Amino acid sequence: MPSPTGKPAFNPRMHQGGKLSFRARTDKSDEDPGDRLVFGGQDPAPLEELVPASFRDIEIEIGPGKGGFLLAATERQPAVFFLGIEAAPGYASLAASKLHSLRRQNGLLLIDNGKLYLEDRVPAASLRAVHVYYPDPWPKRRHAGRRFFTPEVPAMLARVLRDDGYLYVATDNAAYAGQIARVLGTAPELVRDRAEEERLLADGQGVAFSPTNFERKYQEEGRILRRYAFAKARQ
Ligand SMILES: C[S@@+](CC[C@H](N)C(=O)[O-])C[C@H]1O[C@@H](n2cnc3c(N)ncnc32)[C@H](O)[C@@H]1O
């Protein structure tokens, strides 16, 4: 968050796994995020401290932006806890304020680097799902390391997913879809489940894929949207 100089405070976590510190926009929102926003800082709380013990099913969304999916999912599935991990404080705060005003107790926003959080703050086999919708495609070659779906990610995801867990991904970007297909499609830890994709697309909003703010924008622009479901492979 902003330092006394008005500039975002330096956070080394945001420099790892994606150089995200440039995204540390200040929060100009007048909305109150109340108790639905947690600052990760340099030593974020582990998952078990963020999720009330009464929830048996936990799902994480990486990069929820303005929170369209979190809002719908927390309403449709009140028994499931949804943690949104967002690198941009302004977006995290905006999404948290919406949850707060609706008194949703099964959703929370954490400001952190989602990739690092999965790696070092989430216990093994603890998540029913990980959602990643319209991740930044970083089209320039020199920025490719900032993408979420790099080669180490399948093993990282397989560690945190339960045996019945799923990864859900959506992208509008053909080149990034190619990288996702290569990285996830060839990983022994994950297996694409087309029947699950069809089932969820028929199931409507708030379960997986939809709605998100970028989805709406891209649909209006007539772009082709690609949606994938990957199950954790049986060992
Ligand atoms: C293109 S936006 C998509 C937002 C939202 N998923 C949607 O579909 O409307 C990508 C979001 O991911 C966030 N982001 C990018 N890398 C991240 C990371 N490693 N951890 C957490 N958030 C990240 C960005 O700040 C941004 O809000």
PDB file of C-alpha atoms and ligand atoms in Angstrom:
ATOM      1  CA  MET A   1       0.000   0.000   0.000  1.00  0.00           C
ATOM      2  CA  PRO A   2       1.110   3.619  -0.323  1.00  0.00           C
ATOM      3  CA  SER A   3       4.056   4.728   1.783  1.00  0.00           C
ATOM      4  CA  PRO A   4       4.069   8.171   3.447  1.00  0.00           C
ATOM      5  CA  THR A   5       5.624   9.519   0.221  1.00  0.00           C
ATOM      6  CA  GLY A   6       2.516   8.440  -1.672  1.00  0.00           C
ATOM      7  CA  LYS A   7       4.456   5.840  -3.642  1.00  0.00           C
ATOM      8  CA  PRO A   8       3.626   2.131  -3.223  1.00  0.00           C
ATOM      9  CA  ALA A   9       5.870   0.593  -0.574  1.00  0.00           C
ATOM     10  CA  PHE A  10       8.597  -1.690  -1.931  1.00  0.00           C
ATOM     11  CA  ASN A  11       7.624  -5.317  -1.460  1.00  0.00           C
ATOM     12  CA  PRO A  12      10.227  -7.912  -2.478  1.00  0.00           C
ATOM     13  CA  ARG A  13       7.509 -10.570  -2.821  1.00  0.00           C
ATOM     14  CA  MET A  14       6.085  -8.675  -5.741  1.00  0.00           C
ATOM     15  CA  HIS A  15       9.478  -8.777  -7.445  1.00  0.00           C
ATOM     16  CA  GLN A  16       9.595 -12.547  -7.448  1.00  0.00           C
ATOM     17  CA  GLY A  17       7.790 -14.860  -9.814  1.00  0.00           C
ATOM     18  CA  GLY A  18       6.541 -12.135 -12.075  1.00  0.00           C
ATOM     19  CA  LYS A  19       7.828  -8.617 -11.351  1.00  0.00           C
ATOM     20  CA  LEU A  20       4.449  -7.382 -10.246  1.00  0.00           C
ATOM     21  CA  SER A  21       5.470  -4.365  -8.186  1.00  0.00           C
ATOM     22  CA  PHE A  22       4.665  -1.988 -11.031  1.00  0.00           C
ATOM     23  CA  ARG A  23       1.047  -2.999 -10.509  1.00  0.00           C
ATOM     24  CA  ALA A  24       0.980  -1.676  -6.954  1.00  0.00           C
ATOM     25  CA  ARG A  25      -1.450   1.081  -7.874  1.00  0.00           C
ATOM     26  CA  THR A  26      -2.761   3.153  -5.018  1.00  0.00           C
ATOM     27  CA  ASP A  27      -6.332   2.608  -4.027  1.00  0.00           C
ATOM     28  CA  LYS A  28      -8.446   5.560  -5.098  1.00  0.00           C
ATOM     29  CA  SER A  29     -11.696   3.863  -4.213  1.00  0.00           C
ATOM     30  CA  ASP A  30     -13.922   5.454  -1.562  1.00  0.00           C
ATOM     31  CA  GLU A  31     -15.576   2.108  -0.912  1.00  0.00           C
ATOM     32  CA  ASP A  32     -14.950   0.335   2.377  1.00  0.00           C
ATOM     33  CA  PRO A  33     -13.308  -3.101   1.953  1.00  0.00           C
ATOM     34  CA  GLY A  34     -14.064  -3.760   5.635  1.00  0.00           C
ATOM     35  CA  ASP A  35     -12.925  -7.138   6.881  1.00  0.00           C
ATOM     36  CA  ARG A  36     -12.891  -8.677   3.384  1.00  0.00           C
ATOM     37  CA  LEU A  37      -9.401  -7.382   2.480  1.00  0.00           C
ATOM     38  CA  VAL A  38      -6.083  -8.685   3.783  1.00  0.00           C
ATOM     39  CA  PHE A  39      -2.681  -7.165   2.991  1.00  0.00           C
ATOM     40  CA  GLY A  40      -0.123  -9.830   2.282  1.00  0.00           C
ATOM     41  CA  GLY A  41       2.914  -7.594   2.690  1.00  0.00           C
ATOM     42  CA  GLN A  42       6.250  -9.349   2.952  1.00  0.00           C
ATOM     43  CA  ASP A  43       5.018 -12.165   5.196  1.00  0.00           C
ATOM     44  CA  PRO A  44       1.449 -13.097   4.264  1.00  0.00           C
ATOM     45  CA  ALA A  45      -0.686 -15.190   6.598  1.00  0.00           C
ATOM     46  CA  PRO A  46      -0.929 -18.854   5.619  1.00  0.00           C
ATOM     47  CA  LEU A  47      -4.168 -20.159   4.162  1.00  0.00           C
ATOM     48  CA  GLU A  48      -5.311 -21.824   7.380  1.00  0.00           C
ATOM     49  CA  GLU A  49      -5.258 -18.426   9.133  1.00  0.00           C
ATOM     50  CA  LEU A  50      -7.392 -16.794   6.451  1.00  0.00           C
ATOM     51  CA  VAL A  51     -10.117 -19.427   6.127  1.00  0.00           C
ATOM     52  CA  PRO A  52     -12.547 -20.122   8.990  1.00  0.00           C
ATOM     53  CA  ALA A  53     -12.232 -23.737  10.133  1.00  0.00           C
ATOM     54  CA  SER A  54     -15.914 -24.385   9.397  1.00  0.00           C
ATOM     55  CA  PHE A  55     -15.260 -24.438   5.617  1.00  0.00           C
ATOM     56  CA  ARG A  56     -14.327 -27.817   4.192  1.00  0.00           C
ATOM     57  CA  ASP A  57     -14.156 -26.696   0.571  1.00  0.00           C
ATOM     58  CA  ILE A  58     -11.711 -23.936  -0.385  1.00  0.00           C
ATOM     59  CA  GLU A  59     -11.105 -22.475  -3.842  1.00  0.00           C
ATOM     60  CA  ILE A  60      -8.569 -19.836  -4.880  1.00  0.00           C
ATOM     61  CA  GLU A  61      -8.842 -17.392  -7.751  1.00  0.00           C
ATOM     62  CA  ILE A  62      -5.583 -15.871  -8.967  1.00  0.00           C
ATOM     63  CA  GLY A  63      -5.951 -12.346 -10.372  1.00  0.00           C
ATOM     64  CA  PRO A  64      -9.679 -11.759  -9.770  1.00  0.00           C
ATOM     65  CA  GLY A  65      -9.389  -8.119 -10.902  1.00  0.00           C
ATOM     66  CA  LYS A  66     -12.631  -6.310 -10.053  1.00  0.00           C
ATOM     67  CA  GLY A  67     -14.071  -9.509  -8.595  1.00  0.00           C
ATOM     68  CA  GLY A  68     -16.889 -10.454 -10.988  1.00  0.00           C
ATOM     69  CA  PHE A  69     -16.348 -14.185 -10.562  1.00  0.00           C
ATOM     70  CA  LEU A  70     -15.782 -14.044  -6.787  1.00  0.00           C
ATOM     71  CA  LEU A  71     -19.004 -12.153  -6.310  1.00  0.00           C
ATOM     72  CA  ALA A  72     -21.071 -14.646  -8.292  1.00  0.00           C
ATOM     73  CA  ALA A  73     -19.327 -17.702  -6.840  1.00  0.00           C
ATOM     74  CA  THR A  74     -19.708 -16.645  -3.209  1.00  0.00           C
ATOM     75  CA  GLU A  75     -23.422 -16.140  -3.811  1.00  0.00           C
ATOM     76  CA  ARG A  76     -24.032 -19.363  -5.707  1.00  0.00           C
ATOM     77  CA  GLN A  77     -21.928 -21.576  -3.409  1.00  0.00           C
ATOM     78  CA  PRO A  78     -22.323 -20.309   0.166  1.00  0.00           C
ATOM     79  CA  ALA A  79     -20.738 -23.433   1.689  1.00  0.00           C
ATOM     80  CA  VAL A  80     -17.497 -22.935  -0.265  1.00  0.00           C
ATOM     81  CA  PHE A  81     -14.807 -20.431   0.760  1.00  0.00           C
ATOM     82  CA  PHE A  82     -13.287 -18.380  -2.081  1.00  0.00           C
ATOM     83  CA  LEU A  83      -9.959 -16.614  -1.651  1.00  0.00           C
ATOM     84  CA  GLY A  84      -9.046 -14.129  -4.366  1.00  0.00           C
ATOM     85  CA  ILE A  85      -5.346 -13.310  -4.591  1.00  0.00           C
ATOM     86  CA  GLU A  86      -4.823 -10.071  -6.468  1.00  0.00           C
ATOM     87  CA  ALA A  87      -1.527  -8.282  -7.062  1.00  0.00           C
ATOM     88  CA  ALA A  88      -3.075  -4.864  -7.733  1.00  0.00           C
ATOM     89  CA  PRO A  89      -4.204  -3.271  -4.430  1.00  0.00           C
ATOM     90  CA  GLY A  90      -6.783  -1.024  -6.094  1.00  0.00           C
ATOM     91  CA  TYR A  91      -8.576  -3.969  -7.721  1.00  0.00           C
ATOM     92  CA  ALA A  92      -8.329  -6.098  -4.579  1.00  0.00           C
ATOM     93  CA  SER A  93      -9.827  -3.296  -2.513  1.00  0.00           C
ATOM     94  CA  LEU A  94     -12.644  -2.717  -4.996  1.00  0.00           C
ATOM     95  CA  ALA A  95     -13.561  -6.419  -5.089  1.00  0.00           C
ATOM     96  CA  ALA A  96     -13.348  -6.632  -1.277  1.00  0.00           C
ATOM     97  CA  SER A  97     -15.652  -3.640  -0.857  1.00  0.00           C
ATOM     98  CA  LYS A  98     -18.300  -5.405  -2.966  1.00  0.00           C
ATOM     99  CA  LEU A  99     -18.073  -8.543  -0.812  1.00  0.00           C
ATOM    100  CA  HIS A 100     -18.193  -6.371   2.308  1.00  0.00           C
ATOM    101  CA  SER A 101     -21.276  -4.440   1.244  1.00  0.00           C
ATOM    102  CA  LEU A 102     -23.079  -7.714   0.524  1.00  0.00           C
ATOM    103  CA  ARG A 103     -21.924  -9.170   3.864  1.00  0.00           C
ATOM    104  CA  ARG A 104     -20.437 -12.201   2.147  1.00  0.00           C
ATOM    105  CA  GLN A 105     -18.490 -14.122   4.754  1.00  0.00           C
ATOM    106  CA  ASN A 106     -17.339 -16.894   2.394  1.00  0.00           C
ATOM    107  CA  GLY A 107     -15.050 -14.684   0.296  1.00  0.00           C
ATOM    108  CA  LEU A 108     -11.856 -12.736   0.951  1.00  0.00           C
ATOM    109  CA  LEU A 109      -9.320 -10.729  -1.036  1.00  0.00           C
ATOM    110  CA  LEU A 110      -5.621 -11.025  -0.360  1.00  0.00           C
ATOM    111  CA  ILE A 111      -3.104  -8.610  -1.868  1.00  0.00           C
ATOM    112  CA  ASP A 112      -0.143 -10.755  -2.874  1.00  0.00           C
ATOM    113  CA  ASN A 113       1.633 -12.482  -5.727  1.00  0.00           C
ATOM    114  CA  GLY A 114      -0.663 -15.472  -6.282  1.00  0.00           C
ATOM    115  CA  LYS A 115       2.064 -17.658  -7.686  1.00  0.00           C
ATOM    116  CA  LEU A 116       4.252 -17.260  -4.609  1.00  0.00           C
ATOM    117  CA  TYR A 117       1.304 -17.644  -2.261  1.00  0.00           C
ATOM    118  CA  LEU A 118       0.388 -21.017  -3.766  1.00  0.00           C
ATOM    119  CA  GLU A 119       3.994 -22.043  -3.456  1.00  0.00           C
ATOM    120  CA  ASP A 120       4.755 -21.073   0.133  1.00  0.00           C
ATOM    121  CA  ARG A 121       1.515 -20.447   2.047  1.00  0.00           C
ATOM    122  CA  VAL A 122      -0.921 -23.125   0.855  1.00  0.00           C
ATOM    123  CA  PRO A 123      -0.766 -26.627   2.379  1.00  0.00           C
ATOM    124  CA  ALA A 124      -0.621 -29.678   0.122  1.00  0.00           C
ATOM    125  CA  ALA A 125      -3.947 -31.126  -1.072  1.00  0.00           C
ATOM    126  CA  SER A 126      -5.990 -28.299   0.445  1.00  0.00           C
ATOM    127  CA  LEU A 127      -7.862 -26.812  -2.525  1.00  0.00           C
ATOM    128  CA  ARG A 128     -10.926 -27.992  -4.363  1.00  0.00           C
ATOM    129  CA  ALA A 129     -10.152 -25.642  -7.254  1.00  0.00           C
ATOM    130  CA  VAL A 130      -7.816 -22.972  -8.590  1.00  0.00           C
ATOM    131  CA  HIS A 131      -9.307 -20.459 -11.042  1.00  0.00           C
ATOM    132  CA  VAL A 132      -7.214 -18.309 -13.397  1.00  0.00           C
ATOM    133  CA  TYR A 133      -9.286 -16.179 -15.774  1.00  0.00           C
ATOM    134  CA  TYR A 134      -7.837 -14.004 -18.523  1.00  0.00           C
ATOM    135  CA  PRO A 135      -4.313 -13.830 -17.082  1.00  0.00           C
ATOM    136  CA  ASP A 136      -2.135 -11.085 -18.543  1.00  0.00           C
ATOM    137  CA  PRO A 137      -0.712 -12.483 -21.811  1.00  0.00           C
ATOM    138  CA  TRP A 138       2.538 -10.456 -21.804  1.00  0.00           C
ATOM    139  CA  PRO A 139       2.944 -10.628 -25.585  1.00  0.00           C
ATOM    140  CA  LYS A 140       6.537  -9.298 -25.701  1.00  0.00           C
ATOM    141  CA  ARG A 141       9.137 -12.053 -25.637  1.00  0.00           C
ATOM    142  CA  ARG A 142      11.243 -10.328 -22.971  1.00  0.00           C
ATOM    143  CA  HIS A 143       8.216 -10.311 -20.657  1.00  0.00           C
ATOM    144  CA  ALA A 144       7.322 -14.003 -21.113  1.00  0.00           C
ATOM    145  CA  GLY A 145       8.699 -14.820 -17.634  1.00  0.00           C
ATOM    146  CA  ARG A 146       5.933 -12.698 -16.112  1.00  0.00           C
ATOM    147  CA  ARG A 147       3.212 -15.039 -17.398  1.00  0.00           C
ATOM    148  CA  PHE A 148       1.438 -17.186 -14.866  1.00  0.00           C
ATOM    149  CA  PHE A 149       1.636 -20.440 -16.843  1.00  0.00           C
ATOM    150  CA  THR A 150       5.360 -21.143 -16.887  1.00  0.00           C
ATOM    151  CA  PRO A 151       6.776 -24.708 -16.848  1.00  0.00           C
ATOM    152  CA  GLU A 152       7.015 -25.076 -13.059  1.00  0.00           C
ATOM    153  CA  VAL A 153       3.317 -24.276 -12.535  1.00  0.00           C
ATOM    154  CA  PRO A 154       1.701 -27.727 -13.153  1.00  0.00           C
ATOM    155  CA  ALA A 155       3.672 -29.335 -10.297  1.00  0.00           C
ATOM    156  CA  MET A 156       2.931 -26.338  -8.090  1.00  0.00           C
ATOM    157  CA  LEU A 157      -0.801 -26.626  -8.794  1.00  0.00           C
ATOM    158  CA  ALA A 158      -0.859 -30.404  -8.398  1.00  0.00           C
ATOM    159  CA  ARG A 159       0.664 -30.027  -4.940  1.00  0.00           C
ATOM    160  CA  VAL A 160      -2.075 -27.723  -3.634  1.00  0.00           C
ATOM    161  CA  LEU A 161      -5.051 -29.434  -5.320  1.00  0.00           C
ATOM    162  CA  ARG A 162      -6.961 -32.207  -3.585  1.00  0.00           C
ATOM    163  CA  ASP A 163      -7.198 -35.511  -5.445  1.00  0.00           C
ATOM    164  CA  ASP A 164     -10.630 -34.439  -6.722  1.00  0.00           C
ATOM    165  CA  GLY A 165      -9.367 -30.911  -7.416  1.00  0.00           C
ATOM    166  CA  TYR A 166      -9.511 -28.923 -10.646  1.00  0.00           C
ATOM    167  CA  LEU A 167      -7.720 -26.060 -12.342  1.00  0.00           C
ATOM    168  CA  TYR A 168      -9.982 -23.809 -14.403  1.00  0.00           C
ATOM    169  CA  VAL A 169      -8.496 -21.423 -16.961  1.00  0.00           C
ATOM    170  CA  ALA A 170      -9.898 -19.002 -19.524  1.00  0.00           C
ATOM    171  CA  THR A 171      -8.068 -16.869 -22.065  1.00  0.00           C
ATOM    172  CA  ASP A 172      -8.891 -14.871 -25.178  1.00  0.00           C
ATOM    173  CA  ASN A 173      -5.292 -14.813 -26.366  1.00  0.00           C
ATOM    174  CA  ALA A 174      -4.425 -17.414 -29.026  1.00  0.00           C
ATOM    175  CA  ALA A 175      -0.669 -17.319 -28.405  1.00  0.00           C
ATOM    176  CA  TYR A 176      -1.078 -17.657 -24.662  1.00  0.00           C
ATOM    177  CA  ALA A 177      -3.631 -20.450 -25.211  1.00  0.00           C
ATOM    178  CA  GLY A 178      -0.898 -22.244 -27.164  1.00  0.00           C
ATOM    179  CA  GLN A 179       1.532 -21.859 -24.265  1.00  0.00           C
ATOM    180  CA  ILE A 180      -1.115 -23.038 -21.792  1.00  0.00           C
ATOM    181  CA  ALA A 181      -1.865 -26.089 -23.932  1.00  0.00           C
ATOM    182  CA  ARG A 182       1.860 -26.883 -24.127  1.00  0.00           C
ATOM    183  CA  VAL A 183       2.656 -26.321 -20.464  1.00  0.00           C
ATOM    184  CA  LEU A 184      -0.464 -27.891 -18.947  1.00  0.00           C
ATOM    185  CA  GLY A 185      -1.293 -30.376 -21.712  1.00  0.00           C
ATOM    186  CA  THR A 186       2.108 -32.087 -21.544  1.00  0.00           C
ATOM    187  CA  ALA A 187       2.451 -32.084 -17.742  1.00  0.00           C
ATOM    188  CA  PRO A 188       2.078 -35.516 -16.108  1.00  0.00           C
ATOM    189  CA  GLU A 189       0.454 -33.927 -13.031  1.00  0.00           C
ATOM    190  CA  LEU A 190      -2.672 -32.615 -14.803  1.00  0.00           C
ATOM    191  CA  VAL A 191      -5.136 -34.008 -17.309  1.00  0.00           C
ATOM    192  CA  ARG A 192      -7.589 -32.018 -19.408  1.00  0.00           C
ATOM    193  CA  ASP A 193     -11.230 -32.913 -18.771  1.00  0.00           C
ATOM    194  CA  ARG A 194     -13.407 -31.867 -21.700  1.00  0.00           C
ATOM    195  CA  ALA A 195     -16.554 -33.391 -20.209  1.00  0.00           C
ATOM    196  CA  GLU A 196     -16.101 -31.158 -17.147  1.00  0.00           C
ATOM    197  CA  GLU A 197     -15.660 -28.128 -19.440  1.00  0.00           C
ATOM    198  CA  GLU A 198     -18.952 -28.890 -21.217  1.00  0.00           C
ATOM    199  CA  ARG A 199     -20.757 -29.615 -17.970  1.00  0.00           C
ATOM    200  CA  LEU A 200     -19.629 -26.321 -16.427  1.00  0.00           C
ATOM    201  CA  LEU A 201     -20.410 -24.232 -19.477  1.00  0.00           C
ATOM    202  CA  ALA A 202     -23.951 -25.606 -19.338  1.00  0.00           C
ATOM    203  CA  ASP A 203     -24.139 -25.055 -15.585  1.00  0.00           C
ATOM    204  CA  GLY A 204     -24.186 -21.252 -15.778  1.00  0.00           C
ATOM    205  CA  GLN A 205     -22.415 -18.584 -13.766  1.00  0.00           C
ATOM    206  CA  GLY A 206     -20.632 -18.728 -10.443  1.00  0.00           C
ATOM    207  CA  VAL A 207     -19.191 -22.246 -10.607  1.00  0.00           C
ATOM    208  CA  ALA A 208     -16.288 -21.862 -13.020  1.00  0.00           C
ATOM    209  CA  PHE A 209     -15.184 -19.625 -15.942  1.00  0.00           C
ATOM    210  CA  SER A 210     -17.963 -17.049 -15.728  1.00  0.00           C
ATOM    211  CA  PRO A 211     -18.737 -14.213 -15.136  1.00  0.00           C
ATOM    212  CA  THR A 212     -15.621 -12.041 -15.188  1.00  0.00           C
ATOM    213  CA  ASN A 213     -15.144  -8.416 -16.176  1.00  0.00           C
ATOM    214  CA  PHE A 214     -12.680  -9.270 -18.927  1.00  0.00           C
ATOM    215  CA  GLU A 215     -14.956 -12.027 -20.221  1.00  0.00           C
ATOM    216  CA  ARG A 216     -17.737  -9.479 -20.697  1.00  0.00           C
ATOM    217  CA  LYS A 217     -15.407  -7.019 -22.430  1.00  0.00           C
ATOM    218  CA  TYR A 218     -14.016  -9.670 -24.770  1.00  0.00           C
ATOM    219  CA  GLN A 219     -17.466 -11.081 -25.541  1.00  0.00           C
ATOM    220  CA  GLU A 220     -18.593  -7.597 -26.555  1.00  0.00           C
ATOM    221  CA  GLU A 221     -15.542  -7.364 -28.827  1.00  0.00           C
ATOM    222  CA  GLY A 222     -16.475 -10.708 -30.394  1.00  0.00           C
ATOM    223  CA  ARG A 223     -13.233 -12.441 -29.432  1.00  0.00           C
ATOM    224  CA  ILE A 224     -12.906 -16.220 -29.286  1.00  0.00           C
ATOM    225  CA  LEU A 225     -12.792 -17.308 -25.635  1.00  0.00           C
ATOM    226  CA  ARG A 226     -11.007 -20.516 -24.697  1.00  0.00           C
ATOM    227  CA  ARG A 227     -11.889 -22.295 -21.476  1.00  0.00           C
ATOM    228  CA  TYR A 228     -10.078 -25.286 -20.020  1.00  0.00           C
ATOM    229  CA  ALA A 229     -10.614 -27.611 -17.067  1.00  0.00           C
ATOM    230  CA  PHE A 230      -7.671 -29.716 -15.843  1.00  0.00           C
ATOM    231  CA  ALA A 231      -8.126 -32.442 -13.263  1.00  0.00           C
ATOM    232  CA  LYS A 232      -5.332 -33.584 -11.017  1.00  0.00           C
ATOM    233  CA  ALA A 233      -3.902 -36.722 -12.588  1.00  0.00           C
ATOM    234  CA  ARG A 234      -4.258 -39.989 -10.706  1.00  0.00           C
ATOM    235  CA  GLN A 235      -0.834 -41.131  -9.485  1.00  0.00           C
TER     236      GLN A 235
HETATM  237  C1  LIG B   1      -6.330  -9.249 -17.306  1.00  0.00           C
HETATM  238  S1  LIG B   1      -6.760  -9.096 -15.639  1.00  0.00           S
HETATM  239  C2  LIG B   1      -8.116 -10.253 -15.479  1.00  0.00           C
HETATM  240  C3  LIG B   1      -8.961  -9.962 -14.275  1.00  0.00           C
HETATM  241  C4  LIG B   1     -10.144 -10.938 -14.037  1.00  0.00           C
HETATM  242  N1  LIG B   1      -9.671 -12.297 -13.876  1.00  0.00           N
HETATM  243  C5  LIG B   1     -11.142 -10.869 -15.142  1.00  0.00           C
HETATM  244  O1  LIG B   1     -11.238 -11.833 -15.928  1.00  0.00           O
HETATM  245  O2  LIG B   1     -11.851  -9.858 -15.229  1.00  0.00           O
HETATM  246  C6  LIG B   1      -5.447  -9.970 -14.820  1.00  0.00           C
HETATM  247  C7  LIG B   1      -5.419  -9.719 -13.330  1.00  0.00           C
HETATM  248  O3  LIG B   1      -4.443 -10.570 -12.729  1.00  0.00           O
HETATM  249  C8  LIG B   1      -3.692  -9.845 -11.764  1.00  0.00           C
HETATM  250  N2  LIG B   1      -2.415 -10.562 -11.617  1.00  0.00           N
HETATM  251  C9  LIG B   1      -1.456 -10.729 -12.553  1.00  0.00           C
HETATM  252  N3  LIG B   1      -0.471 -11.521 -12.088  1.00  0.00           N
HETATM  253  C10 LIG B   1      -0.816 -11.861 -10.812  1.00  0.00           C
HETATM  254  C11 LIG B   1      -0.223 -12.660  -9.791  1.00  0.00           C
HETATM  255  N4  LIG B   1       0.938 -13.294  -9.995  1.00  0.00           N
HETATM  256  N5  LIG B   1      -0.862 -12.763  -8.612  1.00  0.00           N
HETATM  257  C12 LIG B   1      -2.046 -12.151  -8.399  1.00  0.00           C
HETATM  258  N6  LIG B   1      -2.653 -11.382  -9.324  1.00  0.00           N
HETATM  259  C13 LIG B   1      -2.059 -11.245 -10.515  1.00  0.00           C
HETATM  260  C14 LIG B   1      -3.615  -8.458 -12.343  1.00  0.00           C
HETATM  261  O4  LIG B   1      -3.341  -7.473 -11.374  1.00  0.00           O
HETATM  262  C15 LIG B   1      -5.007  -8.296 -12.950  1.00  0.00           C
HETATM  263  O5  LIG B   1      -5.940  -7.799 -12.025  1.00  0.00           O
END
